[in-house]
Amino acid sequence: MKRKGGKTTTVKANAKAPEPRVVKTAGPPVPVLLSIVVGLTSTNILASSLLRLGPQYLEPVYGNVLPRLGFTHSAVISMVLGSIIGSSYWRRICRNTDTAATSPGAPLTLDTRTGRAIAAAFDIAAILTALAPLRATYLFRWSDTLGPMWGPLLTQCALTFPVFILGGFAATIGAARISHSQHSAGRRVAATIACLGAVAVLIWIGQQFVTPQRSCHGVLLNAGYAALSSLMIKLLTGYQEDLDAAAALETLKENEKSAPVVRSRRLRFLPTVAWIALAATA
């Protein structure tokens, strides 16, 4: 009760205080979980295939022994480098992303940024793999200058190692999102390492069963598979964005705010169109 100017006014003591923001640590929704599964599976298949196909592609120039010297160790180092880049990018996603799309403009959530990052990795992998024969042919002209020891490794830097880096990047992003639901930092790290270890074991097992194939056809097949994986992940991520936008619109209606702006997703399919053009002219 307050007295003001001879009048008595009543102050409500049960006024609701603003609720504190709660950070959700739930697991990824089904569309994003499927995107991560597609990404990890595609990383396994591409890496297993390129471990056999990479040295085979250089055999006409360097023989069947020199291309294999140090190739497996260099491929592992490339994937570790991709994992380091992916870990740094994941920390950036967690630092700059809202857990839910509740503000005007429908900002990307943690899940949609995860899907977009994995899809972008496979987009770049598809284009680099499709253009790999052109880069390798150019480097073949310098085989005498590069020498028999460094020539194969330097050629692989333009042929397969970038794909291994992107595969490690995509696998780390997916593993980090799966383990993000753990409340303890130690558990998150342990779950991420366990997931990446499982991917590494599957790659090692998979390359034991890869059948020999023609090099040119194999490169184009891997590029097509990477593009198809990216397309599937984009469709799943787009569906998740629609769900997030609907949830954000419902929240904004409850708060009597303006409706979110829906972003166009057409430009996201340009890399797929570019790969189809490259495949048609190959």
PDB file of C-alpha atoms in Angstrom:
ATOM      1  CA  MET A   1       0.000   0.000   0.000  1.00  0.00           C
ATOM      2  CA  LYS A   2       1.230   3.495  -0.851  1.00  0.00           C
ATOM      3  CA  ARG A   3      -0.339   6.828   0.074  1.00  0.00           C
ATOM      4  CA  LYS A   4      -0.031   9.628  -2.486  1.00  0.00           C
ATOM      5  CA  GLY A   5      -1.894  12.966  -2.329  1.00  0.00           C
ATOM      6  CA  GLY A   6      -4.415  11.658   0.131  1.00  0.00           C
ATOM      7  CA  LYS A   7      -5.188   8.681  -2.046  1.00  0.00           C
ATOM      8  CA  THR A   8      -4.283   5.124  -1.394  1.00  0.00           C
ATOM      9  CA  THR A   9      -2.862   3.042  -4.249  1.00  0.00           C
ATOM     10  CA  THR A  10      -2.149  -0.651  -4.314  1.00  0.00           C
ATOM     11  CA  VAL A  11       1.070  -2.076  -5.766  1.00  0.00           C
ATOM     12  CA  LYS A  12       0.904  -5.642  -6.991  1.00  0.00           C
ATOM     13  CA  ALA A  13       3.499  -7.714  -5.214  1.00  0.00           C
ATOM     14  CA  ASN A  14       3.035 -10.701  -7.450  1.00  0.00           C
ATOM     15  CA  ALA A  15       4.273  -9.023 -10.643  1.00  0.00           C
ATOM     16  CA  LYS A  16       6.183 -11.514 -12.779  1.00  0.00           C
ATOM     17  CA  ALA A  17       9.895 -10.912 -13.061  1.00  0.00           C
ATOM     18  CA  PRO A  18      11.568 -11.550 -16.437  1.00  0.00           C
ATOM     19  CA  GLU A  19      12.563 -15.159 -16.688  1.00  0.00           C
ATOM     20  CA  PRO A  20      16.293 -15.823 -17.014  1.00  0.00           C
ATOM     21  CA  ARG A  21      17.505 -17.167 -20.327  1.00  0.00           C
ATOM     22  CA  VAL A  22      18.015 -20.907 -20.204  1.00  0.00           C
ATOM     23  CA  VAL A  23      20.622 -22.446 -22.490  1.00  0.00           C
ATOM     24  CA  LYS A  24      19.333 -25.687 -23.934  1.00  0.00           C
ATOM     25  CA  THR A  25      21.738 -28.561 -24.175  1.00  0.00           C
ATOM     26  CA  ALA A  26      19.412 -31.099 -25.754  1.00  0.00           C
ATOM     27  CA  GLY A  27      20.567 -33.359 -28.542  1.00  0.00           C
ATOM     28  CA  PRO A  28      20.175 -32.348 -32.180  1.00  0.00           C
ATOM     29  CA  PRO A  29      16.701 -32.606 -33.733  1.00  0.00           C
ATOM     30  CA  VAL A  30      15.980 -35.370 -36.228  1.00  0.00           C
ATOM     31  CA  PRO A  31      16.730 -33.395 -39.456  1.00  0.00           C
ATOM     32  CA  VAL A  32      20.087 -32.204 -38.134  1.00  0.00           C
ATOM     33  CA  LEU A  33      20.879 -35.631 -36.717  1.00  0.00           C
ATOM     34  CA  LEU A  34      20.257 -37.144 -40.153  1.00  0.00           C
ATOM     35  CA  SER A  35      22.493 -34.452 -41.678  1.00  0.00           C
ATOM     36  CA  ILE A  36      25.278 -35.392 -39.275  1.00  0.00           C
ATOM     37  CA  VAL A  37      24.838 -39.103 -40.061  1.00  0.00           C
ATOM     38  CA  VAL A  38      25.013 -38.360 -43.789  1.00  0.00           C
ATOM     39  CA  GLY A  39      28.125 -36.238 -43.220  1.00  0.00           C
ATOM     40  CA  LEU A  40      29.942 -38.868 -41.163  1.00  0.00           C
ATOM     41  CA  THR A  41      28.995 -41.653 -43.579  1.00  0.00           C
ATOM     42  CA  SER A  42      30.085 -39.622 -46.590  1.00  0.00           C
ATOM     43  CA  THR A  43      33.378 -38.765 -44.905  1.00  0.00           C
ATOM     44  CA  ASN A  44      33.979 -42.454 -44.314  1.00  0.00           C
ATOM     45  CA  ILE A  45      33.201 -43.435 -47.904  1.00  0.00           C
ATOM     46  CA  LEU A  46      35.153 -40.585 -49.532  1.00  0.00           C
ATOM     47  CA  ALA A  47      38.222 -41.035 -47.355  1.00  0.00           C
ATOM     48  CA  SER A  48      38.229 -44.819 -47.821  1.00  0.00           C
ATOM     49  CA  SER A  49      37.983 -44.436 -51.583  1.00  0.00           C
ATOM     50  CA  LEU A  50      40.621 -41.728 -51.886  1.00  0.00           C
ATOM     51  CA  LEU A  51      43.105 -43.697 -49.789  1.00  0.00           C
ATOM     52  CA  ARG A  52      43.138 -46.226 -52.640  1.00  0.00           C
ATOM     53  CA  LEU A  53      42.433 -43.913 -55.526  1.00  0.00           C
ATOM     54  CA  GLY A  54      45.014 -41.206 -54.704  1.00  0.00           C
ATOM     55  CA  PRO A  55      48.193 -43.279 -55.252  1.00  0.00           C
ATOM     56  CA  GLN A  56      46.561 -45.124 -58.151  1.00  0.00           C
ATOM     57  CA  TYR A  57      45.988 -41.851 -59.986  1.00  0.00           C
ATOM     58  CA  LEU A  58      49.728 -41.068 -59.950  1.00  0.00           C
ATOM     59  CA  GLU A  59      50.939 -44.485 -61.127  1.00  0.00           C
ATOM     60  CA  PRO A  60      51.243 -43.562 -64.852  1.00  0.00           C
ATOM     61  CA  VAL A  61      53.793 -40.869 -63.938  1.00  0.00           C
ATOM     62  CA  TYR A  62      55.512 -42.045 -60.734  1.00  0.00           C
ATOM     63  CA  GLY A  63      54.968 -45.815 -60.841  1.00  0.00           C
ATOM     64  CA  ASN A  64      53.200 -47.967 -58.297  1.00  0.00           C
ATOM     65  CA  VAL A  65      55.641 -47.592 -55.380  1.00  0.00           C
ATOM     66  CA  LEU A  66      56.598 -43.933 -54.979  1.00  0.00           C
ATOM     67  CA  PRO A  67      53.025 -42.561 -54.773  1.00  0.00           C
ATOM     68  CA  ARG A  68      52.394 -44.727 -51.701  1.00  0.00           C
ATOM     69  CA  LEU A  69      55.440 -43.583 -49.740  1.00  0.00           C
ATOM     70  CA  GLY A  70      54.209 -41.366 -46.908  1.00  0.00           C
ATOM     71  CA  PHE A  71      50.747 -41.052 -48.436  1.00  0.00           C
ATOM     72  CA  THR A  72      48.803 -42.627 -45.546  1.00  0.00           C
ATOM     73  CA  HIS A  73      50.646 -40.581 -42.900  1.00  0.00           C
ATOM     74  CA  SER A  74      50.083 -37.386 -44.889  1.00  0.00           C
ATOM     75  CA  ALA A  75      46.389 -38.212 -45.257  1.00  0.00           C
ATOM     76  CA  VAL A  76      46.082 -38.704 -41.485  1.00  0.00           C
ATOM     77  CA  ILE A  77      47.856 -35.391 -40.864  1.00  0.00           C
ATOM     78  CA  SER A  78      45.460 -33.696 -43.296  1.00  0.00           C
ATOM     79  CA  MET A  79      42.420 -35.043 -41.441  1.00  0.00           C
ATOM     80  CA  VAL A  80      43.892 -33.982 -38.097  1.00  0.00           C
ATOM     81  CA  LEU A  81      44.436 -30.493 -39.521  1.00  0.00           C
ATOM     82  CA  GLY A  82      40.805 -30.467 -40.674  1.00  0.00           C
ATOM     83  CA  SER A  83      39.721 -31.539 -37.196  1.00  0.00           C
ATOM     84  CA  ILE A  84      41.645 -28.655 -35.633  1.00  0.00           C
ATOM     85  CA  ILE A  85      40.006 -26.196 -38.027  1.00  0.00           C
ATOM     86  CA  GLY A  86      36.605 -27.754 -37.341  1.00  0.00           C
ATOM     87  CA  SER A  87      37.106 -27.511 -33.582  1.00  0.00           C
ATOM     88  CA  SER A  88      37.989 -23.820 -33.864  1.00  0.00           C
ATOM     89  CA  TYR A  89      34.984 -23.168 -36.080  1.00  0.00           C
ATOM     90  CA  TRP A  90      32.704 -25.033 -33.681  1.00  0.00           C
ATOM     91  CA  ARG A  91      33.814 -22.823 -30.796  1.00  0.00           C
ATOM     92  CA  ARG A  92      33.029 -19.828 -32.955  1.00  0.00           C
ATOM     93  CA  ILE A  93      29.552 -21.218 -33.702  1.00  0.00           C
ATOM     94  CA  CYS A  94      28.846 -21.768 -30.004  1.00  0.00           C
ATOM     95  CA  ARG A  95      30.094 -18.304 -29.117  1.00  0.00           C
ATOM     96  CA  ASN A  96      28.135 -16.357 -31.764  1.00  0.00           C
ATOM     97  CA  THR A  97      24.908 -18.361 -32.148  1.00  0.00           C
ATOM     98  CA  ASP A  98      21.640 -18.264 -30.221  1.00  0.00           C
ATOM     99  CA  THR A  99      20.245 -21.564 -29.000  1.00  0.00           C
ATOM    100  CA  ALA A 100      16.814 -20.653 -30.370  1.00  0.00           C
ATOM    101  CA  ALA A 101      15.474 -18.384 -33.089  1.00  0.00           C
ATOM    102  CA  THR A 102      13.407 -15.971 -31.016  1.00  0.00           C
ATOM    103  CA  SER A 103      14.387 -12.552 -32.395  1.00  0.00           C
ATOM    104  CA  PRO A 104      13.251 -10.721 -35.532  1.00  0.00           C
ATOM    105  CA  GLY A 105      14.992 -11.862 -38.697  1.00  0.00           C
ATOM    106  CA  ALA A 106      14.958 -15.574 -37.735  1.00  0.00           C
ATOM    107  CA  PRO A 107      18.647 -15.905 -36.872  1.00  0.00           C
ATOM    108  CA  LEU A 108      20.318 -19.222 -37.540  1.00  0.00           C
ATOM    109  CA  THR A 109      20.362 -21.570 -34.600  1.00  0.00           C
ATOM    110  CA  LEU A 110      23.120 -23.886 -33.458  1.00  0.00           C
ATOM    111  CA  ASP A 111      21.581 -26.769 -35.394  1.00  0.00           C
ATOM    112  CA  THR A 112      21.131 -24.930 -38.676  1.00  0.00           C
ATOM    113  CA  ARG A 113      24.654 -23.521 -38.548  1.00  0.00           C
ATOM    114  CA  THR A 114      25.931 -27.058 -37.987  1.00  0.00           C
ATOM    115  CA  GLY A 115      24.104 -28.314 -41.062  1.00  0.00           C
ATOM    116  CA  ARG A 116      25.264 -25.402 -43.177  1.00  0.00           C
ATOM    117  CA  ALA A 117      28.894 -25.884 -42.167  1.00  0.00           C
ATOM    118  CA  ILE A 118      28.834 -29.592 -43.060  1.00  0.00           C
ATOM    119  CA  ALA A 119      27.074 -28.902 -46.359  1.00  0.00           C
ATOM    120  CA  ALA A 120      29.609 -26.203 -47.260  1.00  0.00           C
ATOM    121  CA  ALA A 121      32.466 -28.625 -46.587  1.00  0.00           C
ATOM    122  CA  PHE A 122      31.016 -31.164 -49.016  1.00  0.00           C
ATOM    123  CA  ASP A 123      30.292 -28.441 -51.578  1.00  0.00           C
ATOM    124  CA  ILE A 124      33.956 -27.450 -51.605  1.00  0.00           C
ATOM    125  CA  ALA A 125      35.036 -31.113 -51.604  1.00  0.00           C
ATOM    126  CA  ALA A 126      32.857 -31.849 -54.639  1.00  0.00           C
ATOM    127  CA  ILE A 127      34.208 -28.928 -56.652  1.00  0.00           C
ATOM    128  CA  LEU A 128      37.840 -29.559 -55.672  1.00  0.00           C
ATOM    129  CA  THR A 129      37.529 -33.251 -56.515  1.00  0.00           C
ATOM    130  CA  ALA A 130      35.913 -32.524 -59.875  1.00  0.00           C
ATOM    131  CA  LEU A 131      38.740 -30.093 -60.724  1.00  0.00           C
ATOM    132  CA  ALA A 132      41.491 -32.368 -59.355  1.00  0.00           C
ATOM    133  CA  PRO A 133      42.448 -33.877 -62.761  1.00  0.00           C
ATOM    134  CA  LEU A 134      43.156 -30.414 -64.141  1.00  0.00           C
ATOM    135  CA  ARG A 135      45.449 -29.534 -61.239  1.00  0.00           C
ATOM    136  CA  ALA A 136      47.151 -32.923 -61.340  1.00  0.00           C
ATOM    137  CA  THR A 137      47.748 -32.692 -65.092  1.00  0.00           C
ATOM    138  CA  TYR A 138      49.443 -29.331 -64.618  1.00  0.00           C
ATOM    139  CA  LEU A 139      51.676 -30.685 -61.853  1.00  0.00           C
ATOM    140  CA  PHE A 140      52.569 -33.742 -63.950  1.00  0.00           C
ATOM    141  CA  ARG A 141      54.433 -31.393 -66.302  1.00  0.00           C
ATOM    142  CA  TRP A 142      56.761 -30.524 -63.424  1.00  0.00           C
ATOM    143  CA  SER A 143      57.403 -34.121 -62.362  1.00  0.00           C
ATOM    144  CA  ASP A 144      61.069 -33.982 -63.421  1.00  0.00           C
ATOM    145  CA  THR A 145      61.606 -30.780 -61.444  1.00  0.00           C
ATOM    146  CA  LEU A 146      59.729 -31.941 -58.348  1.00  0.00           C
ATOM    147  CA  GLY A 147      61.598 -35.247 -58.242  1.00  0.00           C
ATOM    148  CA  PRO A 148      60.456 -38.785 -57.399  1.00  0.00           C
ATOM    149  CA  MET A 149      60.230 -38.246 -53.636  1.00  0.00           C
ATOM    150  CA  TRP A 150      58.476 -34.885 -53.285  1.00  0.00           C
ATOM    151  CA  GLY A 151      56.624 -34.972 -56.583  1.00  0.00           C
ATOM    152  CA  PRO A 152      53.890 -37.442 -55.498  1.00  0.00           C
ATOM    153  CA  LEU A 153      53.260 -35.691 -52.172  1.00  0.00           C
ATOM    154  CA  LEU A 154      53.095 -32.239 -53.737  1.00  0.00           C
ATOM    155  CA  THR A 155      50.734 -33.551 -56.391  1.00  0.00           C
ATOM    156  CA  GLN A 156      48.522 -35.072 -53.711  1.00  0.00           C
ATOM    157  CA  CYS A 157      48.379 -31.635 -52.049  1.00  0.00           C
ATOM    158  CA  ALA A 158      46.379 -30.549 -55.084  1.00  0.00           C
ATOM    159  CA  LEU A 159      44.558 -33.852 -55.607  1.00  0.00           C
ATOM    160  CA  THR A 160      43.341 -35.539 -52.404  1.00  0.00           C
ATOM    161  CA  PHE A 161      44.731 -33.832 -49.288  1.00  0.00           C
ATOM    162  CA  PRO A 162      42.247 -30.888 -49.446  1.00  0.00           C
ATOM    163  CA  VAL A 163      39.388 -33.409 -49.433  1.00  0.00           C
ATOM    164  CA  PHE A 164      40.864 -35.120 -46.364  1.00  0.00           C
ATOM    165  CA  ILE A 165      41.044 -31.746 -44.612  1.00  0.00           C
ATOM    166  CA  LEU A 166      37.398 -31.029 -45.436  1.00  0.00           C
ATOM    167  CA  GLY A 167      36.412 -34.528 -44.300  1.00  0.00           C
ATOM    168  CA  GLY A 168      38.098 -33.995 -40.931  1.00  0.00           C
ATOM    169  CA  PHE A 169      36.371 -30.616 -40.661  1.00  0.00           C
ATOM    170  CA  ALA A 170      32.899 -32.063 -41.355  1.00  0.00           C
ATOM    171  CA  ALA A 171      33.416 -35.043 -39.045  1.00  0.00           C
ATOM    172  CA  THR A 172      34.541 -32.804 -36.176  1.00  0.00           C
ATOM    173  CA  ILE A 173      31.583 -30.440 -36.562  1.00  0.00           C
ATOM    174  CA  GLY A 174      29.168 -33.371 -36.534  1.00  0.00           C
ATOM    175  CA  ALA A 175      30.827 -35.090 -33.586  1.00  0.00           C
ATOM    176  CA  ALA A 176      30.928 -31.848 -31.610  1.00  0.00           C
ATOM    177  CA  ARG A 177      27.207 -31.262 -32.158  1.00  0.00           C
ATOM    178  CA  ILE A 178      26.343 -34.794 -31.036  1.00  0.00           C
ATOM    179  CA  SER A 179      28.411 -34.423 -27.860  1.00  0.00           C
ATOM    180  CA  HIS A 180      27.119 -30.902 -27.169  1.00  0.00           C
ATOM    181  CA  SER A 181      24.185 -32.314 -25.179  1.00  0.00           C
ATOM    182  CA  GLN A 182      26.582 -33.456 -22.425  1.00  0.00           C
ATOM    183  CA  HIS A 183      26.612 -31.119 -19.411  1.00  0.00           C
ATOM    184  CA  SER A 184      30.241 -31.703 -18.471  1.00  0.00           C
ATOM    185  CA  ALA A 185      33.056 -30.310 -20.604  1.00  0.00           C
ATOM    186  CA  GLY A 186      35.087 -33.461 -20.018  1.00  0.00           C
ATOM    187  CA  ARG A 187      32.231 -35.626 -21.227  1.00  0.00           C
ATOM    188  CA  ARG A 188      31.822 -33.478 -24.323  1.00  0.00           C
ATOM    189  CA  VAL A 189      35.488 -33.845 -25.210  1.00  0.00           C
ATOM    190  CA  ALA A 190      35.415 -37.585 -24.516  1.00  0.00           C
ATOM    191  CA  ALA A 191      32.289 -38.064 -26.652  1.00  0.00           C
ATOM    192  CA  THR A 192      33.803 -36.069 -29.506  1.00  0.00           C
ATOM    193  CA  ILE A 193      37.038 -38.075 -29.417  1.00  0.00           C
ATOM    194  CA  ALA A 194      35.090 -41.343 -29.283  1.00  0.00           C
ATOM    195  CA  CYS A 195      32.991 -40.344 -32.294  1.00  0.00           C
ATOM    196  CA  LEU A 196      36.046 -39.292 -34.321  1.00  0.00           C
ATOM    197  CA  GLY A 197      37.830 -42.495 -33.300  1.00  0.00           C
ATOM    198  CA  ALA A 198      34.896 -44.531 -34.601  1.00  0.00           C
ATOM    199  CA  VAL A 199      35.034 -42.632 -37.900  1.00  0.00           C
ATOM    200  CA  ALA A 200      38.778 -43.301 -38.181  1.00  0.00           C
ATOM    201  CA  VAL A 201      38.284 -47.025 -37.554  1.00  0.00           C
ATOM    202  CA  LEU A 202      35.509 -47.182 -40.157  1.00  0.00           C
ATOM    203  CA  ILE A 203      37.739 -45.413 -42.685  1.00  0.00           C
ATOM    204  CA  TRP A 204      40.536 -47.899 -42.055  1.00  0.00           C
ATOM    205  CA  ILE A 205      38.135 -50.818 -42.405  1.00  0.00           C
ATOM    206  CA  GLY A 206      36.457 -49.331 -45.452  1.00  0.00           C
ATOM    207  CA  GLN A 207      39.636 -48.822 -47.437  1.00  0.00           C
ATOM    208  CA  GLN A 208      40.369 -52.539 -47.048  1.00  0.00           C
ATOM    209  CA  PHE A 209      37.252 -53.372 -49.058  1.00  0.00           C
ATOM    210  CA  VAL A 210      37.448 -50.686 -51.753  1.00  0.00           C
ATOM    211  CA  THR A 211      37.541 -52.345 -55.160  1.00  0.00           C
ATOM    212  CA  PRO A 212      39.999 -51.078 -57.800  1.00  0.00           C
ATOM    213  CA  GLN A 213      38.497 -48.764 -60.401  1.00  0.00           C
ATOM    214  CA  ARG A 214      39.591 -46.527 -63.224  1.00  0.00           C
ATOM    215  CA  SER A 215      41.164 -43.376 -61.825  1.00  0.00           C
ATOM    216  CA  CYS A 216      39.291 -40.794 -63.887  1.00  0.00           C
ATOM    217  CA  HIS A 217      35.934 -42.443 -63.322  1.00  0.00           C
ATOM    218  CA  GLY A 218      36.703 -42.862 -59.632  1.00  0.00           C
ATOM    219  CA  VAL A 219      37.512 -39.163 -59.179  1.00  0.00           C
ATOM    220  CA  LEU A 220      34.294 -38.123 -60.902  1.00  0.00           C
ATOM    221  CA  LEU A 221      32.306 -40.663 -58.875  1.00  0.00           C
ATOM    222  CA  ASN A 222      33.706 -39.292 -55.612  1.00  0.00           C
ATOM    223  CA  ALA A 223      32.937 -35.742 -56.683  1.00  0.00           C
ATOM    224  CA  GLY A 224      29.369 -36.748 -57.503  1.00  0.00           C
ATOM    225  CA  TYR A 225      28.951 -38.501 -54.193  1.00  0.00           C
ATOM    226  CA  ALA A 226      30.187 -35.423 -52.304  1.00  0.00           C
ATOM    227  CA  ALA A 227      27.743 -33.221 -54.256  1.00  0.00           C
ATOM    228  CA  LEU A 228      24.872 -35.614 -53.551  1.00  0.00           C
ATOM    229  CA  SER A 229      25.723 -35.658 -49.852  1.00  0.00           C
ATOM    230  CA  SER A 230      25.777 -31.864 -49.775  1.00  0.00           C
ATOM    231  CA  LEU A 231      22.387 -31.726 -51.508  1.00  0.00           C
ATOM    232  CA  MET A 232      20.839 -34.104 -48.971  1.00  0.00           C
ATOM    233  CA  ILE A 233      22.274 -32.140 -46.045  1.00  0.00           C
ATOM    234  CA  LYS A 234      20.999 -28.854 -47.495  1.00  0.00           C
ATOM    235  CA  LEU A 235      17.476 -30.239 -47.869  1.00  0.00           C
ATOM    236  CA  LEU A 236      17.484 -31.525 -44.288  1.00  0.00           C
ATOM    237  CA  THR A 237      18.940 -28.266 -42.958  1.00  0.00           C
ATOM    238  CA  GLY A 238      16.395 -26.263 -44.935  1.00  0.00           C
ATOM    239  CA  TYR A 239      13.607 -28.285 -43.352  1.00  0.00           C
ATOM    240  CA  GLN A 240      15.076 -27.572 -39.912  1.00  0.00           C
ATOM    241  CA  GLU A 241      15.240 -23.860 -40.745  1.00  0.00           C
ATOM    242  CA  ASP A 242      11.529 -23.940 -41.609  1.00  0.00           C
ATOM    243  CA  LEU A 243      10.822 -25.536 -38.234  1.00  0.00           C
ATOM    244  CA  ASP A 244      12.949 -22.905 -36.464  1.00  0.00           C
ATOM    245  CA  ALA A 245      11.236 -20.095 -38.372  1.00  0.00           C
ATOM    246  CA  ALA A 246       7.801 -21.444 -37.422  1.00  0.00           C
ATOM    247  CA  ALA A 247       8.842 -21.679 -33.769  1.00  0.00           C
ATOM    248  CA  ALA A 248      10.282 -18.156 -33.873  1.00  0.00           C
ATOM    249  CA  LEU A 249       7.093 -16.808 -35.464  1.00  0.00           C
ATOM    250  CA  GLU A 250       4.993 -18.402 -32.747  1.00  0.00           C
ATOM    251  CA  THR A 251       7.217 -16.897 -30.064  1.00  0.00           C
ATOM    252  CA  LEU A 252       7.109 -13.462 -31.674  1.00  0.00           C
ATOM    253  CA  LYS A 253       3.312 -13.594 -31.893  1.00  0.00           C
ATOM    254  CA  GLU A 254       3.143 -14.363 -28.192  1.00  0.00           C
ATOM    255  CA  ASN A 255       5.425 -11.391 -27.488  1.00  0.00           C
ATOM    256  CA  GLU A 256       3.525  -9.181 -29.993  1.00  0.00           C
ATOM    257  CA  LYS A 257       6.602  -8.439 -32.089  1.00  0.00           C
ATOM    258  CA  SER A 258       7.113  -8.201 -35.822  1.00  0.00           C
ATOM    259  CA  ALA A 259       7.289 -11.374 -37.885  1.00  0.00           C
ATOM    260  CA  PRO A 260      10.695 -12.766 -38.832  1.00  0.00           C
ATOM    261  CA  VAL A 261      12.151 -12.280 -42.256  1.00  0.00           C
ATOM    262  CA  VAL A 262      12.452 -15.530 -44.181  1.00  0.00           C
ATOM    263  CA  ARG A 263      15.778 -15.893 -45.971  1.00  0.00           C
ATOM    264  CA  SER A 264      16.007 -17.238 -49.501  1.00  0.00           C
ATOM    265  CA  ARG A 265      17.839 -20.542 -49.848  1.00  0.00           C
ATOM    266  CA  ARG A 266      18.197 -20.584 -53.623  1.00  0.00           C
ATOM    267  CA  LEU A 267      21.813 -19.436 -53.713  1.00  0.00           C
ATOM    268  CA  ARG A 268      22.802 -22.356 -51.518  1.00  0.00           C
ATOM    269  CA  PHE A 269      22.312 -24.742 -54.423  1.00  0.00           C
ATOM    270  CA  LEU A 270      24.732 -22.921 -56.747  1.00  0.00           C
ATOM    271  CA  PRO A 271      27.669 -25.253 -55.858  1.00  0.00           C
ATOM    272  CA  THR A 272      25.549 -28.252 -56.872  1.00  0.00           C
ATOM    273  CA  VAL A 273      24.739 -26.599 -60.193  1.00  0.00           C
ATOM    274  CA  ALA A 274      28.444 -25.811 -60.654  1.00  0.00           C
ATOM    275  CA  TRP A 275      29.384 -29.444 -60.062  1.00  0.00           C
ATOM    276  CA  ILE A 276      26.790 -30.628 -62.610  1.00  0.00           C
ATOM    277  CA  ALA A 277      28.272 -28.206 -65.157  1.00  0.00           C
ATOM    278  CA  LEU A 278      31.779 -29.496 -64.444  1.00  0.00           C
ATOM    279  CA  ALA A 279      30.641 -33.106 -64.772  1.00  0.00           C
ATOM    280  CA  ALA A 280      28.914 -32.364 -68.072  1.00  0.00           C
ATOM    281  CA  THR A 281      32.064 -30.833 -69.540  1.00  0.00           C
ATOM    282  CA  ALA A 282      34.472 -33.476 -68.164  1.00  0.00           C
TER     283      ALA A 282
END
